[in-house]
Amino acid sequence: MNSMFRHLALAAALFASAGAFAQTAPQRTADDSLYQALGGKGGLTTLMDRFMERLLADARMRPFFKDSDQQHVKEQLVLQICEVSGGPCRRDGPDMKKAHDGMDVTRGDFNALVEVLQDTMDAQGIPFVAQNRLLAKLAPMHRQIINTP
């Protein structure tokens, strides 16, 4: 039941952000309340450490991350989530389309990654409302990341 509720909430968050799907980059905001709810830079660093561990343990996600520079990926994710959540960070890496080019990411892969992220946020005790706010900000990136039907 909890899983079904989480998926419904995710769907609601994605539909709520539907107007943003045409954007190519996450919106920056002066409001840092989401950044604070995620635990600031320290909380994000811990979250991404745990997220990477879970990605590598997940048979669906492992192929995408096992041969990557995992430390670099974690650092980029911290910067990206810090930025989109209203924190002081700015990520200077390639856009999401270029970063995922040639990785053959499907919608199922994208959804699996979101599932792992949700589980990681749950395990870290991030409030459900903050989780949905973050997912709504990240959702517009799906058009740049999914590159295989």
mmCIF file of C-alpha atoms in Angstrom:
data_model
loop_
_atom_site.group_PDB
_atom_site.id
_atom_site.type_symbol
_atom_site.label_atom_id
_atom_site.label_comp_id
_atom_site.label_asym_id
_atom_site.label_seq_id
_atom_site.Cartn_x
_atom_site.Cartn_y
_atom_site.Cartn_z
ATOM 1 C CA MET A 1 0.000 0.000 0.000
ATOM 2 C CA ASN A 2 2.813 2.429 0.896
ATOM 3 C CA SER A 3 4.448 1.758 -2.470
ATOM 4 C CA MET A 4 1.199 2.432 -4.327
ATOM 5 C CA PHE A 5 0.709 5.685 -2.402
ATOM 6 C CA ARG A 6 4.261 6.770 -3.217
ATOM 7 C CA HIS A 7 3.775 6.064 -6.919
ATOM 8 C CA LEU A 8 0.489 7.992 -6.936
ATOM 9 C CA ALA A 9 2.150 10.902 -5.173
ATOM 10 C CA LEU A 10 4.993 10.827 -7.693
ATOM 11 C CA ALA A 11 2.500 10.854 -10.546
ATOM 12 C CA ALA A 12 0.712 13.812 -8.965
ATOM 13 C CA ALA A 13 4.011 15.660 -8.568
ATOM 14 C CA LEU A 14 4.916 14.964 -12.192
ATOM 15 C CA PHE A 15 1.529 16.179 -13.440
ATOM 16 C CA ALA A 16 1.798 19.265 -11.249
ATOM 17 C CA SER A 17 5.065 20.098 -12.960
ATOM 18 C CA ALA A 18 3.809 19.312 -16.475
ATOM 19 C CA GLY A 19 4.155 22.932 -17.547
ATOM 20 C CA ALA A 20 7.860 22.735 -16.828
ATOM 21 C CA PHE A 21 8.495 19.702 -19.043
ATOM 22 C CA ALA A 22 9.384 21.884 -22.020
ATOM 23 C CA GLN A 23 12.260 23.450 -20.105
ATOM 24 C CA THR A 24 15.765 22.273 -20.797
ATOM 25 C CA ALA A 25 17.274 23.112 -17.418
ATOM 26 C CA PRO A 26 16.019 23.050 -13.836
ATOM 27 C CA GLN A 27 14.727 26.315 -12.498
ATOM 28 C CA ARG A 28 16.752 28.165 -9.920
ATOM 29 C CA THR A 29 14.978 29.622 -6.956
ATOM 30 C CA ALA A 30 15.792 32.131 -4.223
ATOM 31 C CA ASP A 31 13.834 29.984 -1.753
ATOM 32 C CA ASP A 32 16.210 27.571 -0.025
ATOM 33 C CA SER A 33 13.568 25.803 2.090
ATOM 34 C CA LEU A 34 13.827 22.606 0.043
ATOM 35 C CA TYR A 35 17.629 22.693 0.268
ATOM 36 C CA GLN A 36 17.292 23.009 4.038
ATOM 37 C CA ALA A 37 14.691 20.205 4.207
ATOM 38 C CA LEU A 38 17.170 17.953 2.386
ATOM 39 C CA GLY A 39 19.764 18.687 5.064
ATOM 40 C CA GLY A 40 21.851 21.303 3.281
ATOM 41 C CA LYS A 41 25.155 20.359 1.675
ATOM 42 C CA GLY A 42 25.958 17.747 4.338
ATOM 43 C CA GLY A 43 22.568 16.080 3.977
ATOM 44 C CA LEU A 44 22.873 16.025 0.187
ATOM 45 C CA THR A 45 26.360 14.550 0.362
ATOM 46 C CA THR A 46 25.136 11.766 2.646
ATOM 47 C CA LEU A 47 22.072 11.236 0.464
ATOM 48 C CA MET A 48 24.154 10.876 -2.702
ATOM 49 C CA ASP A 49 26.641 8.535 -0.982
ATOM 50 C CA ARG A 50 23.756 6.271 0.005
ATOM 51 C CA PHE A 51 22.065 6.727 -3.362
ATOM 52 C CA MET A 52 25.180 5.541 -5.189
ATOM 53 C CA GLU A 53 25.422 2.504 -2.900
ATOM 54 C CA ARG A 54 21.813 1.625 -3.707
ATOM 55 C CA LEU A 55 22.282 2.225 -7.445
ATOM 56 C CA LEU A 56 25.206 -0.191 -7.468
ATOM 57 C CA ALA A 57 23.198 -2.753 -5.471
ATOM 58 C CA ASP A 58 20.198 -2.506 -7.821
ATOM 59 C CA ALA A 59 20.476 -4.938 -10.762
ATOM 60 C CA ARG A 60 18.574 -2.508 -13.011
ATOM 61 C CA MET A 61 20.875 0.437 -12.267
ATOM 62 C CA ARG A 62 24.255 -1.231 -11.719
ATOM 63 C CA PRO A 63 25.119 -1.416 -15.453
ATOM 64 C CA PHE A 64 24.847 2.375 -15.749
ATOM 65 C CA PHE A 65 27.113 3.149 -12.780
ATOM 66 C CA LYS A 66 29.521 0.256 -12.123
ATOM 67 C CA ASP A 67 32.200 1.461 -14.576
ATOM 68 C CA SER A 68 31.682 5.187 -14.012
ATOM 69 C CA ASP A 69 33.793 7.538 -11.930
ATOM 70 C CA GLN A 70 31.396 7.129 -9.017
ATOM 71 C CA GLN A 71 32.949 9.882 -6.912
ATOM 72 C CA HIS A 72 32.567 12.344 -9.786
ATOM 73 C CA VAL A 73 28.964 11.270 -10.391
ATOM 74 C CA LYS A 74 28.145 11.746 -6.693
ATOM 75 C CA GLU A 75 29.781 15.190 -6.653
ATOM 76 C CA GLN A 76 27.825 16.245 -9.743
ATOM 77 C CA LEU A 77 24.570 14.966 -8.228
ATOM 78 C CA VAL A 78 25.204 16.877 -5.005
ATOM 79 C CA LEU A 79 25.800 20.074 -6.979
ATOM 80 C CA GLN A 80 22.781 19.501 -9.198
ATOM 81 C CA ILE A 81 20.366 18.775 -6.363
ATOM 82 C CA CYS A 82 21.824 21.601 -4.305
ATOM 83 C CA GLU A 83 21.180 23.964 -7.210
ATOM 84 C CA VAL A 84 17.638 22.834 -8.057
ATOM 85 C CA SER A 85 16.625 22.817 -4.381
ATOM 86 C CA GLY A 86 17.585 26.471 -3.918
ATOM 87 C CA GLY A 87 21.009 25.950 -2.360
ATOM 88 C CA PRO A 88 24.121 27.999 -3.120
ATOM 89 C CA CYS A 89 25.702 25.489 -5.540
ATOM 90 C CA ARG A 90 26.056 25.795 -9.297
ATOM 91 C CA ARG A 91 26.778 22.782 -11.473
ATOM 92 C CA ASP A 92 28.991 23.538 -14.460
ATOM 93 C CA GLY A 93 28.977 20.117 -16.136
ATOM 94 C CA PRO A 94 27.415 19.179 -19.461
ATOM 95 C CA ASP A 95 23.658 19.420 -19.898
ATOM 96 C CA MET A 96 21.641 16.284 -19.207
ATOM 97 C CA LYS A 97 21.299 15.387 -22.888
ATOM 98 C CA LYS A 98 25.056 15.421 -23.437
ATOM 99 C CA ALA A 99 25.791 13.700 -20.099
ATOM 100 C CA HIS A 100 23.497 10.770 -21.009
ATOM 101 C CA ASP A 101 24.259 10.567 -24.727
ATOM 102 C CA GLY A 102 24.984 7.009 -25.807
ATOM 103 C CA MET A 103 23.790 5.480 -22.521
ATOM 104 C CA ASP A 104 20.574 4.040 -24.014
ATOM 105 C CA VAL A 105 18.362 5.203 -21.139
ATOM 106 C CA THR A 106 14.740 4.060 -21.404
ATOM 107 C CA ARG A 107 11.683 5.331 -19.545
ATOM 108 C CA GLY A 108 11.861 2.160 -17.425
ATOM 109 C CA ASP A 109 15.476 2.949 -16.520
ATOM 110 C CA PHE A 110 14.516 6.496 -15.583
ATOM 111 C CA ASN A 111 11.610 5.278 -13.452
ATOM 112 C CA ALA A 112 13.862 2.713 -11.723
ATOM 113 C CA LEU A 113 16.339 5.452 -10.837
ATOM 114 C CA VAL A 114 13.523 7.568 -9.381
ATOM 115 C CA GLU A 115 12.390 4.559 -7.346
ATOM 116 C CA VAL A 116 15.909 4.076 -5.947
ATOM 117 C CA LEU A 117 16.118 7.800 -5.150
ATOM 118 C CA GLN A 118 12.775 7.670 -3.322
ATOM 119 C CA ASP A 119 13.859 4.639 -1.311
ATOM 120 C CA THR A 120 17.115 6.391 -0.419
ATOM 121 C CA MET A 121 15.294 9.541 0.693
ATOM 122 C CA ASP A 122 12.902 7.420 2.773
ATOM 123 C CA ALA A 123 15.823 5.658 4.451
ATOM 124 C CA GLN A 124 17.411 9.021 5.245
ATOM 125 C CA GLY A 125 14.154 10.257 6.800
ATOM 126 C CA ILE A 126 13.543 13.048 4.310
ATOM 127 C CA PRO A 127 9.934 14.169 4.691
ATOM 128 C CA PHE A 128 7.553 12.994 1.977
ATOM 129 C CA VAL A 129 6.608 16.589 1.073
ATOM 130 C CA ALA A 130 10.279 17.463 0.499
ATOM 131 C CA GLN A 131 10.712 14.325 -1.606
ATOM 132 C CA ASN A 132 7.817 15.334 -3.839
ATOM 133 C CA ARG A 133 9.095 18.890 -4.161
ATOM 134 C CA LEU A 134 12.497 17.610 -5.270
ATOM 135 C CA LEU A 135 11.029 15.091 -7.712
ATOM 136 C CA ALA A 136 8.843 17.801 -9.248
ATOM 137 C CA LYS A 137 11.955 19.902 -9.859
ATOM 138 C CA LEU A 138 13.911 17.007 -11.343
ATOM 139 C CA ALA A 139 11.066 15.593 -13.471
ATOM 140 C CA PRO A 140 11.505 18.031 -16.397
ATOM 141 C CA MET A 141 14.946 16.547 -17.045
ATOM 142 C CA HIS A 142 13.402 13.286 -18.263
ATOM 143 C CA ARG A 143 13.216 14.617 -21.836
ATOM 144 C CA GLN A 144 16.965 15.101 -21.929
ATOM 145 C CA ILE A 145 17.870 11.880 -20.110
ATOM 146 C CA ILE A 146 15.617 9.301 -21.791
ATOM 147 C CA ASN A 147 17.209 8.672 -25.173
ATOM 148 C CA THR A 148 15.974 5.197 -26.142
ATOM 149 C CA PRO A 149 12.334 4.219 -26.774
#
